[in-house]
CSV table of C-alpha atoms in Angstrom, one decimal:
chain,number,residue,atom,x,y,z
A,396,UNK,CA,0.0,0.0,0.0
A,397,UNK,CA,1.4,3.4,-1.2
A,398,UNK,CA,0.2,6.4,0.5
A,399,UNK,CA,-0.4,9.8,-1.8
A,400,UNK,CA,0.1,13.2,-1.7
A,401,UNK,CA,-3.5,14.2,-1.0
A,402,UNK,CA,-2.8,12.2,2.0
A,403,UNK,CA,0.5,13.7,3.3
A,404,UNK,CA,-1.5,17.5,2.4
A,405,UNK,CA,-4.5,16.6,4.5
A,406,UNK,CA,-2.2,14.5,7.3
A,407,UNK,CA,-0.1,17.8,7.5
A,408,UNK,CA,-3.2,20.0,8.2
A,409,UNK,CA,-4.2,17.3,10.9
A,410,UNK,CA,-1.0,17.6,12.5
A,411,UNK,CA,-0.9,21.2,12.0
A,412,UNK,CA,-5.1,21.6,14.1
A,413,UNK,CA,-3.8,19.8,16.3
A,414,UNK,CA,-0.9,21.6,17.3
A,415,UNK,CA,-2.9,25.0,17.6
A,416,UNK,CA,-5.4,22.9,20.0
A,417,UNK,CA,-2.7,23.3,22.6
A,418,UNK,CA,-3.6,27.0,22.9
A,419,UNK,CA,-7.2,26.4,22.0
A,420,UNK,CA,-8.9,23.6,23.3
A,421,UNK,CA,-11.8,23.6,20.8
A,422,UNK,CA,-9.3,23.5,18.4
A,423,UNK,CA,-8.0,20.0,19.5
A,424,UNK,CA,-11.3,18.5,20.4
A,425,UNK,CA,-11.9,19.3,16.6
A,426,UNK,CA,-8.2,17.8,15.7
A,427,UNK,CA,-9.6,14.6,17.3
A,428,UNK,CA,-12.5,13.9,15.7
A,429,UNK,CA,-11.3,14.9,12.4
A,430,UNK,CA,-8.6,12.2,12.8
A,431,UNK,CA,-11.1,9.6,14.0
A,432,UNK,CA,-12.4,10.3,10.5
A,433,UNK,CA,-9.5,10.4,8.7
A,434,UNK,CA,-8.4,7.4,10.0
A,435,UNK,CA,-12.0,5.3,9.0
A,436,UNK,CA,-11.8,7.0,5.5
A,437,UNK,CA,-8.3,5.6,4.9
A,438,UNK,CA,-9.5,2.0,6.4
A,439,UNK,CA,-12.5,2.8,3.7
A,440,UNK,CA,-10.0,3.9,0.7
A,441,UNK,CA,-7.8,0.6,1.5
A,442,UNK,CA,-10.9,-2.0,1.7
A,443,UNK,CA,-12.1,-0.8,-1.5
A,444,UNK,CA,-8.8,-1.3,-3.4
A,445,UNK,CA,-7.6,-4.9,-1.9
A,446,UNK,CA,-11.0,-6.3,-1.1
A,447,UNK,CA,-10.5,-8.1,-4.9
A,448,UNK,CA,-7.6,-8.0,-7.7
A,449,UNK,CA,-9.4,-5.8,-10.0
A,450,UNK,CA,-6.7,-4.7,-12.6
A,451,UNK,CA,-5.9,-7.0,-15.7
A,452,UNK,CA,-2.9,-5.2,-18.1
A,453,UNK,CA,-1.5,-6.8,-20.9
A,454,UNK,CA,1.5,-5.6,-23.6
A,455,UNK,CA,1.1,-6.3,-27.0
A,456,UNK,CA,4.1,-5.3,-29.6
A,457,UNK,CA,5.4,-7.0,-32.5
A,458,UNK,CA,7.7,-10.2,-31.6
A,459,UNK,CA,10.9,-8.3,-33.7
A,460,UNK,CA,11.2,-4.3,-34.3
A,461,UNK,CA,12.8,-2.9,-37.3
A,462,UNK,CA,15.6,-0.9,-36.6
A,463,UNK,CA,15.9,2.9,-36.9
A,464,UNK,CA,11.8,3.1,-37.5
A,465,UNK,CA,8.8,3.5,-35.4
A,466,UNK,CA,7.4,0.9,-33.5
A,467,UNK,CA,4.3,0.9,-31.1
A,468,UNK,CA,4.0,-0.6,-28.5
A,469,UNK,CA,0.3,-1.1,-26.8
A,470,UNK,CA,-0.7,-1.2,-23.0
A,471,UNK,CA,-4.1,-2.9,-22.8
A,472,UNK,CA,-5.7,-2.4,-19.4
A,473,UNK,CA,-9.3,-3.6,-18.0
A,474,UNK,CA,-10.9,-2.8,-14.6
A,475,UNK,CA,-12.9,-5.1,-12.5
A,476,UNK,CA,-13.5,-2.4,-9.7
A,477,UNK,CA,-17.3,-1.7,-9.7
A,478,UNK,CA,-16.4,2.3,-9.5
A,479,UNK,CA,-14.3,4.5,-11.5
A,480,UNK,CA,-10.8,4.1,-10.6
A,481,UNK,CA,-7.4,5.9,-11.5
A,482,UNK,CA,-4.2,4.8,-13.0
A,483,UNK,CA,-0.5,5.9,-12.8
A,484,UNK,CA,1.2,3.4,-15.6
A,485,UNK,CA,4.3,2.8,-15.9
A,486,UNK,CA,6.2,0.8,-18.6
A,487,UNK,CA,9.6,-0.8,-18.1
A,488,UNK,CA,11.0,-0.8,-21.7
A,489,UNK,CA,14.4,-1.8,-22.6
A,490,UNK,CA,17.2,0.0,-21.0
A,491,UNK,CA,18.8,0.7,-23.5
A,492,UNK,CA,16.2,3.4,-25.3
A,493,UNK,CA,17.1,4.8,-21.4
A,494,UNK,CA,13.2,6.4,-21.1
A,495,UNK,CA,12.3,6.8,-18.1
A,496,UNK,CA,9.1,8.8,-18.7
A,497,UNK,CA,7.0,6.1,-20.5
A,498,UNK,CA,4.7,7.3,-17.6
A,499,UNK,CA,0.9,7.8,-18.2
A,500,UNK,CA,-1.6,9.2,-16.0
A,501,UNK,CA,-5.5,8.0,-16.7
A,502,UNK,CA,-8.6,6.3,-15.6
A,503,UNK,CA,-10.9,3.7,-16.1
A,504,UNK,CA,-14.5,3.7,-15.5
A,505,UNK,CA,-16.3,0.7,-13.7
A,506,UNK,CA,-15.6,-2.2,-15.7
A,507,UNK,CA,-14.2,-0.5,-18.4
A,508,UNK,CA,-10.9,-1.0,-20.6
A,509,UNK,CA,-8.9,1.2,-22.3
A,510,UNK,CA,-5.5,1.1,-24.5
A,511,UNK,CA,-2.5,3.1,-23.9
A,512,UNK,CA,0.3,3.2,-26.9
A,513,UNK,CA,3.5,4.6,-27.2
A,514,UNK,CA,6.6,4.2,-29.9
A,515,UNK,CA,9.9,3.3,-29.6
A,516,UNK,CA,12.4,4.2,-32.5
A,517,UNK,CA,15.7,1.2,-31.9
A,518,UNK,CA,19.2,2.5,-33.4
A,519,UNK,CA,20.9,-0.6,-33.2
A,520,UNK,CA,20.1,-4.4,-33.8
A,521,UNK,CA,20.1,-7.2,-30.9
A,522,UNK,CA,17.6,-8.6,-28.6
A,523,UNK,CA,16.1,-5.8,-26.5
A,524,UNK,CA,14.3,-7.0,-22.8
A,525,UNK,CA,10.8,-5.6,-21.9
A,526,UNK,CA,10.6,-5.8,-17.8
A,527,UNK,CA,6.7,-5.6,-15.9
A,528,UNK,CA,3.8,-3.3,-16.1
A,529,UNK,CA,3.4,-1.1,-12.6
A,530,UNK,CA,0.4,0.0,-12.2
A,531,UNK,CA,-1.3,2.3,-9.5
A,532,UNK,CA,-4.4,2.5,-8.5
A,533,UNK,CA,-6.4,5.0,-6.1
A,534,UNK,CA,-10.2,5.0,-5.8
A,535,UNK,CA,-11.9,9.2,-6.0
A,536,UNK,CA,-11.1,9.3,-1.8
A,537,UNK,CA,-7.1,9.1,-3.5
A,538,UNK,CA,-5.6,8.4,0.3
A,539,UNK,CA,-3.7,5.5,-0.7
A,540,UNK,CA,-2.6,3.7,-3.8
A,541,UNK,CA,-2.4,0.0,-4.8
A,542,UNK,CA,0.3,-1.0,-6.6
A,543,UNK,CA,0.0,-3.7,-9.5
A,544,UNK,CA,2.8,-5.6,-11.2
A,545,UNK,CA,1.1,-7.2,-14.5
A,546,UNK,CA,1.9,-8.6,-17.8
A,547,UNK,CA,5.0,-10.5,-18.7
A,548,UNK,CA,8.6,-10.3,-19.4
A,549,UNK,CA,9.3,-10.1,-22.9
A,550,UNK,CA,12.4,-10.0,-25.3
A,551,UNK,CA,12.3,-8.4,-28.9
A,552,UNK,CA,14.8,-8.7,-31.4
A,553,UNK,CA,15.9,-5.5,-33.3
A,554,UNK,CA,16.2,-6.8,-37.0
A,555,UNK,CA,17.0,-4.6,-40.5
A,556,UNK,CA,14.5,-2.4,-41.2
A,557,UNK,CA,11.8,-4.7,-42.8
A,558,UNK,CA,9.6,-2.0,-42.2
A,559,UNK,CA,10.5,-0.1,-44.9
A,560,UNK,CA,10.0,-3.2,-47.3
A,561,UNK,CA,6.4,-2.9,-46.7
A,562,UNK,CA,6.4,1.0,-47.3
A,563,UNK,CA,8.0,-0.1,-50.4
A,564,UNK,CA,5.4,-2.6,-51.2
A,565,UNK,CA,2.6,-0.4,-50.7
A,566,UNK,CA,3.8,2.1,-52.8
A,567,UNK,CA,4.8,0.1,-55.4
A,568,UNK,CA,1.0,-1.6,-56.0
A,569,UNK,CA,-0.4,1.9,-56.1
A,570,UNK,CA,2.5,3.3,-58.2
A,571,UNK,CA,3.7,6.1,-56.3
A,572,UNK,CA,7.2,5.3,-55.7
A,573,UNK,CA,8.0,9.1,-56.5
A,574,UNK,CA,6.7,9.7,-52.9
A,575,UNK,CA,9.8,7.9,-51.7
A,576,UNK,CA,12.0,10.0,-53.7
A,577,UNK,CA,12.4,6.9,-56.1
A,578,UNK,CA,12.5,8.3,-60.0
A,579,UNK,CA,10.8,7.6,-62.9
A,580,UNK,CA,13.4,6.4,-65.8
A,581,UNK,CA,12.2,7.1,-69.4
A,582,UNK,CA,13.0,3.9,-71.7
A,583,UNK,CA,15.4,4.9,-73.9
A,584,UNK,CA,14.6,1.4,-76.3
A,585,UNK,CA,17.5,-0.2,-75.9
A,586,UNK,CA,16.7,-3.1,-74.4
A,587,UNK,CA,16.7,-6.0,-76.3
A,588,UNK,CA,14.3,-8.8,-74.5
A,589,UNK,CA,11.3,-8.6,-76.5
A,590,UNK,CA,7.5,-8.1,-74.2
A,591,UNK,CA,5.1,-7.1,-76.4
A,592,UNK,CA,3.2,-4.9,-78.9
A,593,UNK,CA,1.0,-1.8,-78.3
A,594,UNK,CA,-0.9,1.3,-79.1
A,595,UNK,CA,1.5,4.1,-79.4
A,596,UNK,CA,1.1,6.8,-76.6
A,597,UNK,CA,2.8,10.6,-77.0
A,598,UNK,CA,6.1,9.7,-75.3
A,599,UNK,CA,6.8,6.4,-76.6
A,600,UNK,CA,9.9,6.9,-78.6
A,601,UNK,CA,9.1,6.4,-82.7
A,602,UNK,CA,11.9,4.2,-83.8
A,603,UNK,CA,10.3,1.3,-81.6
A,604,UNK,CA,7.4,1.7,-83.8
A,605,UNK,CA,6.5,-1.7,-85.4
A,606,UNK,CA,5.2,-0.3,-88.9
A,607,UNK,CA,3.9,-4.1,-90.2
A,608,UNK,CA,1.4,-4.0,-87.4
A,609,UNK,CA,0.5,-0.9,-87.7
A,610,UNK,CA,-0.7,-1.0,-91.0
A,611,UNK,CA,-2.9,-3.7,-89.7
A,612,UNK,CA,-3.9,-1.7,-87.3
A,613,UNK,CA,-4.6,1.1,-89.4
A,614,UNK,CA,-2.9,3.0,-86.2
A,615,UNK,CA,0.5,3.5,-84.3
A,616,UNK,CA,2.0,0.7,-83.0
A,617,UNK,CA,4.9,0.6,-80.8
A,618,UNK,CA,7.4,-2.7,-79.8
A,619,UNK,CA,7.7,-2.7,-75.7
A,620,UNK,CA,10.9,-3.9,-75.2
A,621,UNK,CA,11.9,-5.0,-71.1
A,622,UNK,CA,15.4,-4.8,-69.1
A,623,UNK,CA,17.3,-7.9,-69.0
A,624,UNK,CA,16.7,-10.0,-66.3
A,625,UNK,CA,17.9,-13.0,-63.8
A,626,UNK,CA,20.8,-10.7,-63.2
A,627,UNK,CA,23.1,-11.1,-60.1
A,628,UNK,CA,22.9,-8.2,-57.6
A,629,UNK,CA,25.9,-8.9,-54.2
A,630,UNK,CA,25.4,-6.7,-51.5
A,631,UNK,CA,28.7,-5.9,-50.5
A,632,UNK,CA,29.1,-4.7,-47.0
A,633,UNK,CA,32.3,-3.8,-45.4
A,634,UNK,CA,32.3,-4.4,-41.9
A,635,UNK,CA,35.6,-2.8,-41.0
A,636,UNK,CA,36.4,0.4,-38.4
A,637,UNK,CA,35.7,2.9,-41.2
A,638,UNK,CA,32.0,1.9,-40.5
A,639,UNK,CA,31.3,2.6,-37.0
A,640,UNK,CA,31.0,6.0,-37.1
A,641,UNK,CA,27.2,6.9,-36.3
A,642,UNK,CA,24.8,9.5,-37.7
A,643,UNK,CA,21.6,10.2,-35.7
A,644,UNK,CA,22.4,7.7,-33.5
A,645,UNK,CA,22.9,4.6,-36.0
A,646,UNK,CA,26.2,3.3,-37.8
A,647,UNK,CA,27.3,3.9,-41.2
A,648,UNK,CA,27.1,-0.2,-40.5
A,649,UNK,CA,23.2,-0.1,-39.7
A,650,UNK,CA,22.1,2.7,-42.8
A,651,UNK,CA,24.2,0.2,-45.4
A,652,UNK,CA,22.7,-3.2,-44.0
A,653,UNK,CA,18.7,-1.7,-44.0
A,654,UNK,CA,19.7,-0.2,-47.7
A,655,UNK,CA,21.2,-3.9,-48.9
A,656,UNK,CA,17.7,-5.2,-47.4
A,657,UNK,CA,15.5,-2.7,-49.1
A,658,UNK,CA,17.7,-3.0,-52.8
A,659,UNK,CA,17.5,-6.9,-53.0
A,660,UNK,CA,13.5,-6.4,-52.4
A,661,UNK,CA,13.8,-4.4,-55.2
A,662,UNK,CA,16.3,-6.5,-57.3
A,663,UNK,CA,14.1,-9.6,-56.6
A,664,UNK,CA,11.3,-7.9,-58.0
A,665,UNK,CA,12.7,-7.2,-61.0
A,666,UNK,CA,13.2,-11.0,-61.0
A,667,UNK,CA,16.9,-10.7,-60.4
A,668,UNK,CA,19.0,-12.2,-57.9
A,669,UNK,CA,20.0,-11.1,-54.9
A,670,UNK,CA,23.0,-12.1,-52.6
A,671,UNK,CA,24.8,-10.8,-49.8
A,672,UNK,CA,28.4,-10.9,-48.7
A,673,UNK,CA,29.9,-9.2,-45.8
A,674,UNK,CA,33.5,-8.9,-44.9
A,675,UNK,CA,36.3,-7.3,-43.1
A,676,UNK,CA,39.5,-8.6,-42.2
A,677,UNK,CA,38.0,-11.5,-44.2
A,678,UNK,CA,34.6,-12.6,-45.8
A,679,UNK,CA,32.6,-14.0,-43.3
A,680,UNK,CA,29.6,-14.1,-44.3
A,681,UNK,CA,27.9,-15.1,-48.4
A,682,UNK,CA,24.8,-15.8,-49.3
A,683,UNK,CA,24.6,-17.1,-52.8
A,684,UNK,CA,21.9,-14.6,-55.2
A,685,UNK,CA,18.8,-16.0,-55.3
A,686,UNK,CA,15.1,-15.5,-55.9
A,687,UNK,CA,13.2,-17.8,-54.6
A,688,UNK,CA,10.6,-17.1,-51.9
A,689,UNK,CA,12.6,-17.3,-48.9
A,690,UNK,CA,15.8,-15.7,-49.8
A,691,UNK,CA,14.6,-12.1,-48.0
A,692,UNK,CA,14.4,-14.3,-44.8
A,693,UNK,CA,17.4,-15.5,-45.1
A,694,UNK,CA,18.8,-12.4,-46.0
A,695,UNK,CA,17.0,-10.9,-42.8
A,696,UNK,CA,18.5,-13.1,-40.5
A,697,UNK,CA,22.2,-12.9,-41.8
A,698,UNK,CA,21.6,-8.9,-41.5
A,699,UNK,CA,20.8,-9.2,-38.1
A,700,UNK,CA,23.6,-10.7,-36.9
A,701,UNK,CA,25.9,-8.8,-38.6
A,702,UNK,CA,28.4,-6.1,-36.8
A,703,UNK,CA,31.3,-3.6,-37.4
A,704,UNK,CA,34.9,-4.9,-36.4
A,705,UNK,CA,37.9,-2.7,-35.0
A,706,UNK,CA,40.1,-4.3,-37.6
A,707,UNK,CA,41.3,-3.1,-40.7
A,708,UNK,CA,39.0,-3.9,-44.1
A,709,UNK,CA,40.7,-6.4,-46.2
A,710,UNK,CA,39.9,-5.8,-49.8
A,711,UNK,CA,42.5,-8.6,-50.9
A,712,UNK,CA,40.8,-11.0,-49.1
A,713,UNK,CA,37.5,-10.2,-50.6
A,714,UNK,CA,38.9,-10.1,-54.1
A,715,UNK,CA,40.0,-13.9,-53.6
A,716,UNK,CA,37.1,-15.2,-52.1
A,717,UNK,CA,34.8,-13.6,-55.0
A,718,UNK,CA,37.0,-14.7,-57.4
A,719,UNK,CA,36.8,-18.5,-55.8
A,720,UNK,CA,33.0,-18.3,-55.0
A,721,UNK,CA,31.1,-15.8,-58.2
A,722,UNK,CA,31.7,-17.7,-61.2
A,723,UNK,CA,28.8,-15.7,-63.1
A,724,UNK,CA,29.7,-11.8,-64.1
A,725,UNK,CA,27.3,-9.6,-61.4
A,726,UNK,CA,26.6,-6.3,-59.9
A,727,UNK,CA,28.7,-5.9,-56.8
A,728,UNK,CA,27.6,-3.0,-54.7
A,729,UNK,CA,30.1,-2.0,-52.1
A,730,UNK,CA,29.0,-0.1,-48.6
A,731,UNK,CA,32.7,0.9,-47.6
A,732,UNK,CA,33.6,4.6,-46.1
A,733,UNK,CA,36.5,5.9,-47.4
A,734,UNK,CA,38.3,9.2,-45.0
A,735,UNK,CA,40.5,10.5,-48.0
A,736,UNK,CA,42.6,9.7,-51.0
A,737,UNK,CA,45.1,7.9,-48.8
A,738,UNK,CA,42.4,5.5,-47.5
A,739,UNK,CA,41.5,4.7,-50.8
A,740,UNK,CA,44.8,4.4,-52.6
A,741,UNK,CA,45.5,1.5,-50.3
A,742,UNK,CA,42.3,-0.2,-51.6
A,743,UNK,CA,42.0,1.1,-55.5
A,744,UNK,CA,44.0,-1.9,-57.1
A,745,UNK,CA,41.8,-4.4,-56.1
A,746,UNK,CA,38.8,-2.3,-56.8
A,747,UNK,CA,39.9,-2.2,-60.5
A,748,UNK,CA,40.7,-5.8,-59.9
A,749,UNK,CA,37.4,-6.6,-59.0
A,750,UNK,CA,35.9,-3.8,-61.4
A,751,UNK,CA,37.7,-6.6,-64.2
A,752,UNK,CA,35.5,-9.5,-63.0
A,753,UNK,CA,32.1,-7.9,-62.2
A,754,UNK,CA,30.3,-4.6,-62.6
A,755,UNK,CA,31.1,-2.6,-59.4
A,756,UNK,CA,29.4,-0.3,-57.9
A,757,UNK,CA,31.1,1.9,-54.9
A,758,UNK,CA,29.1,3.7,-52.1
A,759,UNK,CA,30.4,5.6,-49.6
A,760,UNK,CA,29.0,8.6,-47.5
A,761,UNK,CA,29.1,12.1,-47.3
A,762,UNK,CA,29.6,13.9,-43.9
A,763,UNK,CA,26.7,15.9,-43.5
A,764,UNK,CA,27.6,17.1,-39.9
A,765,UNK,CA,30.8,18.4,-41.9
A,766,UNK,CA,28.9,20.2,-44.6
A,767,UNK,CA,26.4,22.0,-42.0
A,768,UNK,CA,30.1,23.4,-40.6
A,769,UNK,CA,31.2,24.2,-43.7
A,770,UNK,CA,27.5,26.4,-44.5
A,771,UNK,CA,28.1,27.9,-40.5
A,772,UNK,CA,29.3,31.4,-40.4
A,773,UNK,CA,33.2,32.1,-39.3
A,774,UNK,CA,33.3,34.7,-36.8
A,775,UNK,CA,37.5,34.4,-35.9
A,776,UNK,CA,40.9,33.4,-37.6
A,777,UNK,CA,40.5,30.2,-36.1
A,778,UNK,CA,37.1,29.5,-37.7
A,779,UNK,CA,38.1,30.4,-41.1
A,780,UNK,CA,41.1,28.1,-40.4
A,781,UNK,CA,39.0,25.0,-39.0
A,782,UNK,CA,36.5,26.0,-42.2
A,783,UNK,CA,39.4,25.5,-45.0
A,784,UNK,CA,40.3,22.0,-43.3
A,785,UNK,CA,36.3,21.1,-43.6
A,786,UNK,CA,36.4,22.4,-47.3
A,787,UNK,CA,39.5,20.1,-47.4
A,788,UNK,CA,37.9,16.7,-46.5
A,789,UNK,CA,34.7,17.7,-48.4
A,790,UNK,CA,37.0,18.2,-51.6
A,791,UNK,CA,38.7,14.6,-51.1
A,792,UNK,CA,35.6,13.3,-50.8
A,793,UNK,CA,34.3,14.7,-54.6
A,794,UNK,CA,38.1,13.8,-55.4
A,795,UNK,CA,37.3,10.2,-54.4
A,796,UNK,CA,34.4,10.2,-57.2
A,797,UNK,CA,36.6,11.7,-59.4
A,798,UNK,CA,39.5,9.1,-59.3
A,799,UNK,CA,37.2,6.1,-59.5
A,800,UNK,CA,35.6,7.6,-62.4
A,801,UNK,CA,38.9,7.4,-64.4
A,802,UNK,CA,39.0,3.9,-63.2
A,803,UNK,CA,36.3,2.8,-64.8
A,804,UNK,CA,34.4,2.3,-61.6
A,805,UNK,CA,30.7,3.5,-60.9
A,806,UNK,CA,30.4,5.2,-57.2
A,807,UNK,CA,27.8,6.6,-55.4
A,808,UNK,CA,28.5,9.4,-53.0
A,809,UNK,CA,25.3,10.1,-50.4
A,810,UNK,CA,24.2,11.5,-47.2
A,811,UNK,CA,23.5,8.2,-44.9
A,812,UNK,CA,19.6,9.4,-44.6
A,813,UNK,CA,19.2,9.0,-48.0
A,814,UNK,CA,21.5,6.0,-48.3
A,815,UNK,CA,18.3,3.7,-49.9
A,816,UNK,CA,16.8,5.8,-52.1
A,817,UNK,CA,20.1,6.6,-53.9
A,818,UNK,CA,21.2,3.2,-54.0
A,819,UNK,CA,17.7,2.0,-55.6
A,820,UNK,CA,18.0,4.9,-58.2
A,821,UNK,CA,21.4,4.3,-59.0
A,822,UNK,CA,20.5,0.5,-59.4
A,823,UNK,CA,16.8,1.7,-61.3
A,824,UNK,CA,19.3,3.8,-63.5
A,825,UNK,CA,21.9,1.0,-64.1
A,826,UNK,CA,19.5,-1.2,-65.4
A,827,UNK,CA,18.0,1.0,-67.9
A,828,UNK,CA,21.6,1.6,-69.4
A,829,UNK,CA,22.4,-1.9,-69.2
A,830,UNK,CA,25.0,-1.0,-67.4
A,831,UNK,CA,24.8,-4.3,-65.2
A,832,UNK,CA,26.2,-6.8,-68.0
């Protein structure tokens, strides 16, 4: 039993009455009976809160949360008390979101239910532990409080951000990718995997006009022509030191493994293949491409397992095991970070080496805490200095694009929050120019 502050307030103006009663006699009389009362309203307030277990609560979330989105969790509570009660809730959610105000304040009438719901936005993957739900209770008197310890432990995994899948799937079926940022690539007809014949509409380009049908027609008829397919695409993820570095609160590691998860959706649905390797100081993980139905589940669960190393990334190694394990020529997209020209002089021979083999694509990220310095005003000599060393890693970075460029290597350099929608236009954009061959 928990006694409340309307309790302490109204004991403290007991105590208070009765202290004057020493120079006024009425006064104490009064201090008596009032406490006789107070005391048989508190024996009142207490029978009606323990005289049954009248509080049922029960937390309902999904069994896994995808990482760096919004999930809700959902507090359902029911009353047996036969009068209006009121509730102080509190959740005990992981520790490591460290909230301590998922604290709500309401009431329930008699025999009534209600739902509480709150969301919880994971940076990081791993199994996250739910604790109890403490609830208390006070009746209108509000004297004392009963304190309830309901529902049940529970432990969530963090996976990939699957969530964004489905946002992807939704929008896809009504044909508003745009909203994601995702472009629309005119056909340029030179694809070469014949799909079919149709009615020319003003956009269509007129040398795929199929003039023998037309004339059958007696209108405008156009050949459709559809990018190749069965393609390999390899998410390549480099696990290395270069890839803990965090933005908003996630790893470069965590924006490249929900970006590989939400490309091979893609890739699969353009019925090509989609694999995964991850490496470091070597390749330890590699998934061979696939699309059959449960190759995203497989992906998921590789993803979720996966994280950064303090070592140095290997790019030998990985040229050796590809080499040994991808016989077929494929797409290789590689999530790497590179700090300056240094960093990737030590890794551009076996780029080209790989570049030789397969079609290789290079991401890396863009420091956007550096460019909001850069924009910031300079106030001292030291500010413009610190500004020219900014401008300076900024530069190596567009220097890095530059040089892989004249290797004959595609790269993609990108602010981490945008890391997906890139990648997915780069790969939509790819495809179109049958680059990926």
């Amino acid at each position: 039993m928990y006694l409340t502050r309307r309790f302490y307030l109204l004991f403290t103006c007991l105590t208070l009455l009765t202290g004057l009663g020493y120079a006024y006699p009425l006064l104490f009389a009064m201090a008596r009976i009032l406490l006789a009362i107070f005391v048989v309203v508190i024996v009142v307030d207490a029978a009606l809160l323990y005289h049954q277990r009248g509080l049922k609560a029960e937390r309902k979330c999904a069994d896994r949360f995808s990482n760096g989105d919004e999930n809700r969790v959902r507090i359902r509570l029911e009353s047996n008390y036969p009068f209006k009660v009121w509730l102080t809730i509190i959740d005990e959610a992981p520790e490591i979101f460290q909230q301590r105000d998922i604290n709500y304040r309401s009431y329930l009438k008699a025999k009534g239910s209600r739902t509480i719901s709150y969301v919880l936005v994971p940076v990081q993957r791993g199994v996250y532990s739910f604790g109890k739900i403490r609830c208390f209770v006070r009746t209108a008197i509000g004297l004392v409080e009963r304190r309830y310890t309901l529902g049940e432990t529970k432990d969530v995994k963090v996976y990939p951000s699957y969530m964004m899948l489905n946002r992807y799937e939704l929008l896809a079926m009504s044909n508003n990718l745009t909203e994601m940022g995702i472009k629309r690539i005119r056909r340029v007809g030179n694809n070469t995997e014949f799909e079919q014949i149709k009615e020319y509409v003003k956009g269509d380009d007129y040398r795929m006009i199929n003039w023998k049908a037309s004339a059958r027609r007696h209108q405008l008829m156009v050949n459709v022509y559809r990018d190749e397919r069965s393609q390999q695409i390899f998410s390549v993820i480099d696990k290395g030191r270069v890839m803990q570095q965090s933005f908003r609160g996630m790893t470069l590691l965590d924006y490249s493994i929900n970006a590989a998860l939400v490309l091979s959706y893609v890739a699969m649905h353009r019925e090509d293949k989609a694999g995964l390797i991850t490496f470091a100081d070597n390749m330890d993980t590699f998934i061979a491409p696939s699309r059959q139905s449960g190759q995203m589940e497989r992906l998921l669960e590789a993803l979720y397992s996966q994280e950064t190393k303090f070592s140095e990334t290997d790019f030998s190694s990985l040229c050796a095991n590809v080499h040994k394990q991808v016989s077929k020529r494929s797409l290789l997209i590689v999530y790497t970070n590179f700090s300056g020209m240094t960093a990737l002089n030590r890794q551009l021979s076996y780029l080209r080496l790989l570049n030789q083999w397969h079609r290789v694509l290079v991401v890396f990220f863009e420091d956007t805490e550096l460019s909001d310095y850069i924009h910031s005003p300079k106030t001292s000599t030291e500010d413009y200095y610190q500004h020219v060393i900014a401008e300076k890693f900024a530069y190596e970075k567009r220097l890095i694009v530059s040089t892989l460029r004249q290797n004959g290597i595609l790269s993609l350099l990108t602010t981490p929050e945008n890391l997906s929608v890139n990648v997915i236009n780069k790969y939509l954009e790819m495809k179109q120019q049958q680059i990926i061959t």
